[in-house]
Coordinates of C-alpha atoms in Angstrom, one line a residue:
M1 CA 0.0 0.0 0.0
R2 CA 2.8 2.4 0.9
S3 CA 4.8 1.5 -2.2
L4 CA 1.8 2.3 -4.3
R5 CA 1.4 5.6 -2.5
I6 CA 5.0 6.5 -3.1
F7 CA 4.9 5.6 -6.8
R8 CA 1.7 7.7 -7.2
L9 CA 3.4 10.6 -5.4
W10 CA 6.3 10.3 -7.8
L11 CA 4.1 10.1 -10.9
T12 CA 1.6 12.9 -9.9
T13 CA 4.4 15.2 -8.8
S14 CA 6.2 14.8 -12.1
F15 CA 3.1 15.4 -14.3
R16 CA 1.8 18.2 -12.0
A17 CA 5.1 20.1 -12.3
A18 CA 5.1 20.0 -16.2
P19 CA 2.0 18.3 -17.6
L20 CA 2.5 19.2 -21.3
P21 CA 6.3 18.7 -21.5
M22 CA 5.9 15.4 -19.7
A23 CA 3.1 14.1 -22.0
I24 CA 5.0 15.0 -25.2
S25 CA 8.3 13.7 -23.8
T26 CA 6.7 10.3 -22.9
V27 CA 5.6 9.8 -26.6
L28 CA 9.0 10.9 -27.9
V29 CA 10.9 8.7 -25.4
A30 CA 8.9 5.7 -26.5
A31 CA 9.5 6.4 -30.1
R32 CA 13.2 6.9 -29.5
A33 CA 13.5 3.7 -27.5
V34 CA 12.3 1.5 -30.4
T35 CA 14.4 3.1 -33.1
A36 CA 17.8 1.3 -32.5
P37 CA 16.3 -2.3 -32.3
T38 CA 13.9 -1.5 -35.2
Q39 CA 16.8 -0.2 -37.4
T40 CA 18.7 -3.4 -36.5
Y41 CA 15.7 -5.4 -37.8
G42 CA 15.8 -3.2 -41.0
V43 CA 19.5 -4.1 -41.5
S44 CA 18.7 -7.8 -41.2
R45 CA 15.8 -7.5 -43.8
L46 CA 18.2 -5.6 -46.1
V47 CA 20.8 -8.4 -45.8
D48 CA 18.2 -11.1 -46.5
G49 CA 16.9 -9.1 -49.5
L50 CA 20.4 -8.8 -50.9
A51 CA 21.2 -12.4 -50.3
A52 CA 18.0 -13.6 -52.0
D53 CA 17.9 -10.8 -54.6
R54 CA 14.4 -9.7 -53.4
P55 CA 13.8 -6.0 -54.2
S56 CA 10.7 -5.7 -52.0
T57 CA 12.6 -7.0 -49.0
I58 CA 15.5 -4.6 -49.8
G59 CA 13.0 -1.7 -50.0
W60 CA 11.5 -2.6 -46.6
G61 CA 14.9 -2.8 -45.0
I62 CA 16.0 0.6 -46.4
G63 CA 12.6 2.2 -45.5
I64 CA 12.8 0.9 -41.9
I65 CA 16.4 2.2 -41.5
V66 CA 15.5 5.7 -42.9
A67 CA 12.3 6.0 -40.9
G68 CA 14.3 5.1 -37.7
L69 CA 16.8 7.9 -38.5
A70 CA 14.0 10.4 -39.0
V71 CA 12.3 9.4 -35.7
A72 CA 15.6 9.5 -33.8
F73 CA 16.3 13.0 -35.2
V74 CA 13.0 14.5 -34.3
A75 CA 13.0 12.8 -30.8
D76 CA 16.5 14.1 -30.1
V77 CA 15.9 17.7 -31.4
V78 CA 12.5 18.2 -29.8
G79 CA 12.8 15.8 -26.8
F80 CA 15.9 17.2 -25.1
P81 CA 14.7 20.7 -24.4
L82 CA 11.3 19.4 -23.4
Q83 CA 12.9 16.9 -20.9
T84 CA 15.2 19.7 -19.6
T85 CA 12.1 21.9 -19.1
A86 CA 10.3 19.1 -17.3
Q87 CA 13.3 18.4 -15.0
E88 CA 13.7 22.1 -14.1
R89 CA 10.1 22.4 -13.3
M90 CA 10.1 19.2 -11.3
A91 CA 13.1 20.4 -9.3
G92 CA 11.4 23.7 -8.6
R93 CA 8.2 21.9 -7.6
V94 CA 10.0 19.5 -5.2
H95 CA 12.0 22.2 -3.4
A96 CA 8.9 24.4 -3.1
D97 CA 6.9 21.4 -1.7
L98 CA 9.6 20.5 0.7
L99 CA 9.8 24.1 2.0
D100 CA 6.0 24.3 2.3
V101 CA 5.8 21.0 4.2
T102 CA 8.7 21.8 6.5
T103 CA 7.6 25.3 7.4
G104 CA 4.1 24.1 7.7
I105 CA 4.9 22.0 10.8
P106 CA 3.7 24.4 13.6
G107 CA 5.9 23.0 16.4
L108 CA 9.6 22.8 17.0
A109 CA 9.9 19.2 18.2
H110 CA 11.4 18.1 14.9
H111 CA 14.4 20.4 15.5
E112 CA 15.0 18.9 18.9
R113 CA 15.1 15.2 17.9
P114 CA 18.4 13.9 16.5
D115 CA 16.7 11.0 14.7
V116 CA 14.2 13.4 13.0
S117 CA 17.0 15.9 12.2
D118 CA 19.0 13.2 10.5
R119 CA 16.1 12.2 8.3
L120 CA 15.3 15.8 7.5
E121 CA 18.9 16.4 6.5
I122 CA 18.7 13.3 4.2
V123 CA 15.5 14.6 2.7
R124 CA 17.1 18.0 2.1
E125 CA 20.4 16.6 0.8
R126 CA 18.7 14.1 -1.6
A127 CA 16.0 16.5 -2.8
W128 CA 17.8 17.0 -6.1
R129 CA 17.2 13.3 -6.8
M130 CA 13.5 13.9 -6.5
G131 CA 14.0 16.8 -8.8
A132 CA 15.5 14.4 -11.4
G133 CA 12.4 12.2 -10.9
S134 CA 10.8 13.3 -14.1
E135 CA 13.9 12.3 -16.1
V136 CA 14.2 9.0 -14.4
L137 CA 10.5 8.3 -15.0
L138 CA 10.9 8.9 -18.7
W139 CA 14.1 6.9 -18.7
L140 CA 12.4 4.0 -17.0
F141 CA 9.5 4.1 -19.5
G142 CA 12.0 4.2 -22.5
T143 CA 13.9 1.3 -21.0
V144 CA 10.7 -0.8 -20.7
T145 CA 9.7 0.0 -24.3
N146 CA 13.2 -0.8 -25.6
T147 CA 13.3 -4.1 -23.6
V148 CA 10.0 -5.3 -25.1
T149 CA 11.2 -4.5 -28.6
V150 CA 14.5 -6.3 -28.2
L151 CA 12.9 -9.3 -26.7
S152 CA 10.4 -9.5 -29.6
L153 CA 13.3 -9.4 -32.1
L154 CA 15.3 -12.1 -30.3
G155 CA 12.3 -14.3 -29.9
S156 CA 11.6 -14.0 -33.7
V157 CA 15.1 -15.6 -34.4
H158 CA 14.7 -18.4 -31.8
P159 CA 12.8 -18.6 -28.5
L160 CA 16.0 -19.9 -26.7
L161 CA 17.7 -16.6 -27.3
L162 CA 15.3 -15.1 -24.8
L163 CA 17.4 -16.7 -22.1
L164 CA 20.2 -14.2 -22.9
P165 CA 18.3 -11.1 -21.6
L166 CA 17.2 -13.2 -18.6
L167 CA 20.9 -14.0 -17.9
G168 CA 21.6 -10.3 -18.4
T169 CA 19.1 -9.4 -15.6
A170 CA 21.7 -10.6 -13.2
R171 CA 23.1 -7.1 -13.6
I172 CA 19.9 -5.8 -12.2
W173 CA 20.4 -7.9 -9.1
S174 CA 24.0 -6.8 -8.8
A175 CA 23.0 -3.2 -9.2
Y176 CA 20.4 -3.5 -6.5
L177 CA 22.9 -5.1 -4.1
S178 CA 25.4 -2.4 -4.9
S179 CA 23.0 0.5 -4.5
T180 CA 21.6 -0.9 -1.2
R181 CA 25.1 -1.2 0.2
Q182 CA 26.1 2.3 -1.0
Q183 CA 22.8 3.8 0.5
K184 CA 23.5 2.1 3.8
A185 CA 27.1 3.5 3.8
W186 CA 25.7 7.0 3.0
E187 CA 23.0 6.9 5.7
D188 CA 25.5 5.6 8.3
S189 CA 27.8 8.5 7.6
M190 CA 25.0 11.1 7.9
P191 CA 25.9 12.2 11.4
Q192 CA 29.5 12.9 10.4
E193 CA 28.3 14.8 7.3
R194 CA 26.1 17.1 9.4
L195 CA 29.0 17.7 11.8
V196 CA 31.3 18.5 9.0
D197 CA 28.9 21.0 7.5
R198 CA 28.6 22.7 10.9
L199 CA 32.3 22.8 11.4
I200 CA 32.8 24.3 7.9
E201 CA 30.2 26.9 8.8
V202 CA 32.1 27.8 12.0
A203 CA 35.4 27.9 10.1
K204 CA 34.2 30.4 7.5
D205 CA 31.8 32.5 9.6
P206 CA 33.2 36.0 10.3
R207 CA 31.5 36.0 13.7
T208 CA 33.6 33.1 14.9
G209 CA 36.8 34.3 13.2
L210 CA 38.0 36.3 16.3
E211 CA 37.9 33.3 18.7
L212 CA 39.3 30.9 16.2
R213 CA 42.4 33.1 15.8
V214 CA 42.8 34.0 19.5
F215 CA 42.7 30.4 20.6
G216 CA 44.5 29.0 17.6
L217 CA 41.6 26.7 16.7
G218 CA 42.0 26.8 12.9
Q219 CA 44.2 23.7 12.7
V220 CA 42.1 21.9 15.3
L221 CA 39.0 22.4 13.1
L222 CA 40.8 21.3 10.0
D223 CA 42.1 18.2 11.6
R224 CA 38.6 17.3 12.9
I225 CA 37.0 18.0 9.5
F226 CA 39.7 15.9 7.7
S227 CA 39.2 13.0 10.2
L228 CA 35.4 13.1 9.7
Q229 CA 35.6 13.3 5.9
T230 CA 38.1 10.4 5.8
E231 CA 35.7 8.2 7.8
R232 CA 32.8 9.3 5.5
F233 CA 34.6 8.6 2.3
R234 CA 36.1 5.3 3.6
R235 CA 32.6 3.9 4.1
R236 CA 31.3 5.1 0.7
V237 CA 34.4 4.0 -1.3
D238 CA 34.3 0.5 0.3
A239 CA 30.7 0.1 -0.8
A240 CA 31.5 1.4 -4.3
R241 CA 34.4 -1.0 -4.7
W242 CA 32.3 -3.9 -3.6
G243 CA 29.6 -3.0 -6.2
G244 CA 32.2 -2.7 -9.0
K245 CA 33.6 -6.1 -8.3
V246 CA 30.1 -7.8 -8.4
D247 CA 29.1 -5.9 -11.5
G248 CA 32.3 -6.9 -13.3
A249 CA 31.9 -10.6 -12.5
V250 CA 28.3 -10.6 -13.7
R251 CA 29.1 -8.8 -17.0
L252 CA 31.9 -11.3 -17.7
V253 CA 29.6 -14.3 -17.4
F254 CA 27.0 -12.6 -19.6
G255 CA 29.6 -11.8 -22.3
L256 CA 30.7 -15.4 -22.4
A257 CA 27.1 -16.6 -22.7
Y258 CA 26.3 -14.2 -25.5
A259 CA 29.5 -15.2 -27.4
G260 CA 28.3 -18.9 -27.2
A261 CA 24.8 -17.9 -28.5
V262 CA 26.4 -16.1 -31.5
V263 CA 28.4 -19.2 -32.4
W264 CA 25.3 -21.3 -32.1
V265 CA 23.2 -19.1 -34.4
V266 CA 26.1 -19.1 -37.0
A267 CA 26.1 -22.9 -36.9
R268 CA 22.4 -23.0 -37.5
A269 CA 22.7 -20.6 -40.4
R270 CA 25.4 -22.8 -42.0
A271 CA 23.0 -25.7 -41.6
G272 CA 20.3 -23.7 -43.4
E273 CA 18.1 -23.4 -40.3
Q274 CA 18.6 -19.6 -40.0
T275 CA 19.1 -16.8 -42.6
A276 CA 22.1 -14.5 -42.9
G277 CA 19.8 -11.7 -41.8
D278 CA 19.2 -13.6 -38.5
V279 CA 22.9 -13.9 -37.9
V280 CA 23.3 -10.1 -38.5
L281 CA 20.3 -9.4 -36.2
V282 CA 21.8 -11.4 -33.3
L283 CA 25.2 -9.9 -33.8
L284 CA 23.9 -6.3 -33.9
L285 CA 21.6 -6.9 -30.9
A286 CA 24.5 -8.1 -28.8
S287 CA 25.5 -4.6 -27.9
Q288 CA 21.9 -3.5 -27.5
V289 CA 21.1 -6.3 -25.1
D290 CA 24.2 -5.3 -23.1
Q291 CA 23.0 -1.7 -23.2
M292 CA 19.5 -2.8 -22.4
T293 CA 20.5 -4.8 -19.3
G294 CA 23.0 -2.0 -18.3
G295 CA 20.2 0.5 -18.8
I296 CA 17.9 -1.5 -16.6
A297 CA 20.7 -1.9 -14.0
Q298 CA 21.2 1.9 -14.0
N299 CA 17.5 2.4 -13.8
V300 CA 17.3 0.0 -10.9
Y301 CA 19.9 2.2 -9.1
W302 CA 18.4 5.5 -10.1
V303 CA 14.8 4.3 -9.7
G304 CA 15.9 3.0 -6.2
E305 CA 17.4 6.4 -5.4
V306 CA 14.3 8.3 -6.6
V307 CA 12.0 5.9 -4.8
R308 CA 14.0 6.2 -1.6
S309 CA 13.9 10.0 -1.9
F310 CA 10.2 10.0 -2.5
S311 CA 9.8 7.5 0.4
R312 CA 11.6 10.0 2.7
Y313 CA 9.4 12.8 1.2
D314 CA 6.4 10.7 1.9
W315 CA 7.6 10.1 5.5
L316 CA 8.1 13.9 5.9
R317 CA 4.5 14.5 4.6
E318 CA 3.1 11.9 7.0
Y319 CA 5.2 13.4 9.8
A320 CA 3.9 16.9 9.0
K321 CA 0.4 15.5 8.9
D322 CA 0.7 13.7 12.2
N323 CA 2.3 16.8 13.8
S324 CA 0.0 19.4 12.2
W325 CA -2.0 20.0 15.3
K326 CA -5.2 19.8 13.2
A327 CA -7.2 19.3 16.3
G328 CA -6.7 23.0 17.0
T329 CA -9.5 24.7 15.0
T330 CA -10.9 27.2 17.4
P331 CA -10.0 30.8 16.4
A332 CA -8.0 32.8 18.9
P333 CA -10.0 35.3 21.0
A334 CA -10.0 39.0 19.8
R335 CA -9.3 40.1 23.4
L336 CA -8.6 38.4 26.8
T337 CA -11.1 38.7 29.6
S338 CA -9.7 36.4 32.4
G339 CA -6.2 35.7 31.1
I340 CA -4.0 32.7 30.6
E341 CA -3.7 29.8 33.1
L342 CA -1.3 26.9 33.4
R343 CA -2.6 23.9 35.2
N344 CA -0.1 21.3 36.4
V345 CA 2.0 21.8 33.3
G346 CA 5.1 19.6 32.8
F347 CA 7.3 19.4 29.8
A348 CA 10.3 17.3 28.6
Y349 CA 12.1 17.9 25.4
P350 CA 11.9 15.1 22.9
G351 CA 14.4 12.4 23.7
A352 CA 15.3 14.0 27.0
D353 CA 15.6 11.8 30.1
S354 CA 14.2 14.4 32.6
A355 CA 11.5 17.1 32.6
V356 CA 12.5 20.7 32.1
L357 CA 9.2 21.9 33.7
S358 CA 7.1 20.1 36.3
G359 CA 4.0 20.9 38.3
I360 CA 3.6 24.5 37.0
D361 CA 0.4 26.1 38.2
L362 CA 0.3 29.8 37.3
R363 CA -2.3 32.4 36.4
L364 CA -1.5 35.3 34.1
P365 CA -4.3 37.9 34.6
A366 CA -5.6 39.7 31.5
G367 CA -3.9 43.1 31.1
S368 CA -1.0 42.2 33.4
A369 CA 2.8 42.5 33.0
I370 CA 4.5 39.3 34.2
A371 CA 8.3 39.0 34.8
L372 CA 10.0 35.5 34.9
V373 CA 13.2 35.4 36.9
G374 CA 15.6 32.7 38.0
E375 CA 19.0 31.2 37.3
N376 CA 20.0 29.9 33.9
G377 CA 18.3 26.6 33.3
A378 CA 15.4 27.3 35.5
G379 CA 12.9 26.7 32.6
K380 CA 12.0 30.4 31.8
T381 CA 12.6 30.2 28.1
T382 CA 10.8 26.8 27.9
L383 CA 7.8 28.3 29.6
V384 CA 7.8 31.2 27.1
K385 CA 7.9 28.6 24.2
L386 CA 4.8 26.8 25.7
L387 CA 2.9 30.1 25.9
A388 CA 3.8 30.7 22.2
R389 CA 2.7 27.1 21.5
M390 CA 6.0 26.1 20.0
Y391 CA 5.4 22.8 21.9
D392 CA 2.5 21.3 23.7
P393 CA 2.9 20.4 27.4
T394 CA 3.9 16.9 28.2
T395 CA 1.4 17.0 31.0
G396 CA -1.2 19.5 32.1
Q397 CA -2.9 22.3 30.1
V398 CA -2.5 25.9 29.1
L399 CA -5.8 27.6 29.1
V400 CA -6.6 30.9 27.3
D401 CA -9.8 32.4 28.8
G402 CA -10.7 28.9 29.9
T403 CA -10.1 27.3 26.4
D404 CA -7.3 24.8 26.0
L405 CA -4.6 26.3 23.9
A406 CA -4.2 22.9 22.1
S407 CA -7.7 23.4 20.7
I408 CA -6.9 26.9 19.2
A409 CA -5.6 27.0 15.7
P410 CA -1.8 27.6 15.9
D411 CA -1.7 30.2 13.1
S412 CA -4.6 32.0 14.6
W413 CA -3.0 32.1 18.1
R414 CA 0.4 33.3 16.7
A415 CA -1.2 36.0 14.7
Q416 CA -2.1 37.5 18.1
L417 CA 1.4 37.3 19.5
S418 CA 4.5 39.4 19.2
A419 CA 7.9 38.6 20.6
G420 CA 11.5 39.7 21.1
F421 CA 14.2 37.1 21.8
Q422 CA 17.8 37.1 22.9
D423 CA 18.6 34.7 20.1
F424 CA 17.0 37.0 17.5
V425 CA 17.4 36.4 13.7
K426 CA 19.7 38.6 11.7
F427 CA 17.6 38.9 8.5
E428 CA 20.0 40.2 5.9
L429 CA 17.4 42.2 4.0
I430 CA 16.6 45.9 3.5
V431 CA 16.1 47.6 6.8
R432 CA 12.4 48.3 6.3
E433 CA 11.8 44.6 5.6
V434 CA 13.9 43.6 8.7
V435 CA 11.5 45.6 10.8
G436 CA 8.3 45.0 8.8
L437 CA 8.6 41.2 9.1
G438 CA 7.1 41.7 12.5
D439 CA 3.7 42.2 10.8
V440 CA 3.9 40.9 7.3
G441 CA 0.4 42.4 6.4
R442 CA 1.7 45.9 7.1
M443 CA 5.2 45.5 5.9
S444 CA 4.7 48.1 3.1
D445 CA 3.1 50.6 5.6
E446 CA 5.7 53.3 5.9
A447 CA 4.0 54.9 9.0
A448 CA 3.8 51.5 10.8
V449 CA 7.4 50.7 10.1
G450 CA 8.5 54.2 11.3
L451 CA 6.4 53.9 14.5
A452 CA 7.9 50.5 15.2
V453 CA 11.5 51.9 14.7
S454 CA 10.7 54.7 17.2
R455 CA 9.1 52.4 19.8
G456 CA 12.0 50.0 19.5
D457 CA 14.5 52.9 20.1
A458 CA 16.1 52.1 16.8
E459 CA 15.9 55.6 15.3
S460 CA 19.6 56.3 15.9
V461 CA 20.5 53.0 14.1
V462 CA 18.4 53.9 11.0
A463 CA 19.7 57.5 11.0
G464 CA 23.3 56.3 10.9
L465 CA 22.8 54.1 7.8
P466 CA 23.7 55.4 4.3
R467 CA 20.2 54.9 2.8
G468 CA 18.1 54.8 6.0
L469 CA 15.3 52.3 5.8
D470 CA 16.3 51.4 2.3
T471 CA 19.8 50.2 3.3
Q472 CA 20.8 46.6 2.5
L473 CA 22.1 44.8 5.5
G474 CA 24.8 42.1 5.4
K475 CA 28.4 42.3 4.0
K476 CA 27.6 39.4 1.6
F477 CA 25.7 41.8 -0.6
T478 CA 27.0 44.7 -2.8
D479 CA 26.8 47.9 -0.7
G480 CA 25.6 45.8 2.2
V481 CA 26.2 47.2 5.7
E482 CA 27.1 45.1 8.8
L483 CA 25.7 46.1 12.1
S484 CA 27.0 45.7 15.7
G485 CA 25.2 43.2 18.0
G486 CA 23.4 46.1 19.8
Q487 CA 22.2 47.6 16.5
W488 CA 20.9 44.3 15.3
Q489 CA 19.1 43.9 18.6
R490 CA 17.4 47.3 18.3
L491 CA 16.0 46.4 14.9
A492 CA 14.8 43.1 16.3
L493 CA 13.1 45.0 19.1
A494 CA 11.5 47.3 16.5
R495 CA 10.3 44.2 14.7
A496 CA 8.6 43.1 17.9
F497 CA 6.7 46.4 18.1
M498 CA 5.2 46.1 14.6
R499 CA 2.1 44.4 16.1
E500 CA 0.7 47.2 18.2
R501 CA -2.0 45.4 20.1
P502 CA -0.9 41.7 20.6
L503 CA -2.8 39.6 23.1
L504 CA 0.5 38.2 24.3
L505 CA 3.9 40.0 24.1
L506 CA 6.8 37.7 24.9
L507 CA 10.1 39.3 25.7
D508 CA 12.8 36.7 26.4
E509 CA 15.9 38.8 27.3
P510 CA 15.5 40.8 24.1
T511 CA 17.9 43.5 25.4
A512 CA 20.9 41.4 26.4
A513 CA 23.2 43.2 24.0
L514 CA 22.2 46.6 25.3
D515 CA 23.5 48.6 28.2
P516 CA 21.4 48.9 31.4
E517 CA 20.3 52.5 30.7
A518 CA 19.1 51.6 27.1
E519 CA 17.4 48.5 28.5
H520 CA 15.6 50.5 31.1
R521 CA 14.4 53.1 28.6
L522 CA 13.1 50.4 26.3
Y523 CA 11.3 48.6 29.1
E524 CA 9.6 51.8 30.0
Q525 CA 8.3 51.9 26.4
Y526 CA 7.3 48.3 26.6
A527 CA 5.4 49.0 29.9
A528 CA 3.6 52.0 28.3
A529 CA 2.7 49.8 25.3
A530 CA 1.6 47.0 27.6
K531 CA -0.8 49.4 29.4
I532 CA -2.4 50.4 26.1
A533 CA -2.7 46.8 25.0
A534 CA -4.1 45.9 28.4
A535 CA -6.8 48.5 28.2
E536 CA -7.8 47.7 24.7
T537 CA -7.4 44.0 24.4
G538 CA -6.6 42.6 27.8
G539 CA -3.1 41.9 26.4
I540 CA -0.5 40.2 28.6
T541 CA 3.2 41.0 28.6
V542 CA 5.7 38.3 29.7
L543 CA 9.2 39.5 30.4
V544 CA 12.3 37.3 31.0
S545 CA 15.3 39.2 32.4
H546 CA 18.3 38.8 34.7
R547 CA 18.3 42.5 35.5
F548 CA 16.1 43.1 38.6
S549 CA 16.1 46.8 38.1
T550 CA 13.8 46.3 35.1
V551 CA 11.6 43.4 36.4
R552 CA 10.5 45.4 39.4
M553 CA 8.1 47.4 37.2
A554 CA 6.1 44.2 36.5
D555 CA 2.7 43.6 38.1
L556 CA 3.6 40.1 39.0
I557 CA 7.1 38.5 39.4
V558 CA 7.4 34.7 39.0
V559 CA 10.5 33.1 40.5
M560 CA 11.5 29.8 38.9
H561 CA 14.0 27.2 40.1
Q562 CA 14.9 23.9 38.6
G563 CA 11.7 23.8 36.5
R564 CA 9.3 24.7 39.2
I565 CA 7.7 27.9 40.5
E566 CA 9.0 28.9 43.9
E567 CA 7.5 32.3 44.5
V568 CA 4.9 34.6 42.9
G569 CA 4.2 38.2 43.9
T570 CA 5.0 41.8 43.5
H571 CA 8.5 43.2 43.9
E572 CA 7.8 44.6 47.4
A573 CA 6.0 41.4 48.6
L574 CA 8.9 39.2 47.4
L575 CA 11.5 41.4 49.1
A576 CA 9.5 41.3 52.3
A577 CA 9.3 37.5 52.1
N578 CA 13.2 37.5 52.2
T579 CA 13.6 34.2 50.3
R580 CA 15.1 33.4 46.9
Y581 CA 14.0 36.5 45.1
A582 CA 15.3 38.7 47.8
D583 CA 18.6 36.9 47.8
L584 CA 19.0 37.3 44.1
F585 CA 18.0 40.9 44.1
N586 CA 20.3 41.9 46.9
L587 CA 23.2 40.0 45.3
Q588 CA 22.8 42.0 42.1
A589 CA 22.3 45.2 44.0
R590 CA 25.5 44.7 45.9
A591 CA 27.3 44.1 42.6
Y592 CA 26.1 47.4 41.2
R593 CA 27.1 49.3 44.4

């Protein structure tokens, strides 16, 4: 059942990508596939006609040969550009589908699981083989057509000669064994390949250049890359050598058998049991039978590669379907009335042995500003990800105005969010696009982008650029400008301000690259924006920060420790309690003094 589904996916993807070029190419490939054996038959008729002095047979032979040349000419001239067009459209369709399927997975779990990451990497790396699927499909069709024609001609001489192609199919078996072993070697070396790619990125990334040179890590990286590459290539070369030996042995046996068949047909011709044309036909078909079986062997390899690639693609589609959160169909509310509540929430990352969060009971009132504090690893960022529904809790529920967040459509919920993160993305685009991405629907709104830049305290950054909002960022581009970490962060903050009235504003240490004074000024702007959002939509602001001078302005401070909530209260109440929050606050205050 799955095999049929994979073949149907291959077939439909090929013809959907380029319906007319594929239809015409199929006809031309079939015509081209029969020309060589048919012309060989024409030569045999010509020889028989000359030997028996039969003009009609000579005419038939010449006519078949000339017709074959004409068909081959048309098929080659017209077919090649059509097949190239079909292949290019197929490649574009496959890559677009892969991007659509991958980005359509609403959660982040597939990024956290090594087994899934390996399979995703294989899908990405071998996507070009799916792109060649249209060509392989046509090749396969042509090979089948050619095989039927060759078998018909051999059978017309003597049925026993049909054993030769059957013997030649041993090459198919050897090709299958070879491709299976090579595929196994390739998959086994996938972890090394991913690590090599990452190390190469580290070696050439300008951002890592300083530390590489200071600590003298260049040679260390090169040695590690060389060692991993050597191990990768050793596995693959061993598999290729084994396949070459098996294929060579099979071809030798087939060659000897065909030589014996030719001698047998010549002996029958001398005894008057076959014609001279039959001898010529068998002789000329020798190379075609070898090419036919070789073509089938190559097709077995490439068909296997394409089928495996589409099998992985089918797995990805099924994975995306199973993890699409289709149960979430309820639209997100337009405003919050009671707020967000977490009930006995626990969470463990995929494949992890222990939970990051456990027993979380917390209520975030509508219109409130909440600060999350605690040591590194306390679970603050994970809690933020659950609120954004990048993951579903392992246990418990997240309720939005009493409705389970798992039942709300992910896209609808995220359309009501805005966020600023410490690990923000450096989009190397035009500045207005870098900011406008925070609300794609208003990206072209000049006033909205300008207001977001002002609210994100990024006016000085834009003013210092050669073309203002129209400046291209990134040194990889002509006239591209590189920014400092703090400048990039201000643009990321401006991006978070593009949505003016979010139901949930998530700020996970978004000002880590800024000085305390700039951070305080920005948080005052966030607080002002939060009050407006609270009044109009009941919006909630969640702030994660290690600087206690900023979190004190929050309505409610949540102290986390080892994945649990230890304290909840206002700044004054928590100081008066004189427990963990007070200890952390006083420790930081003494450092500033």
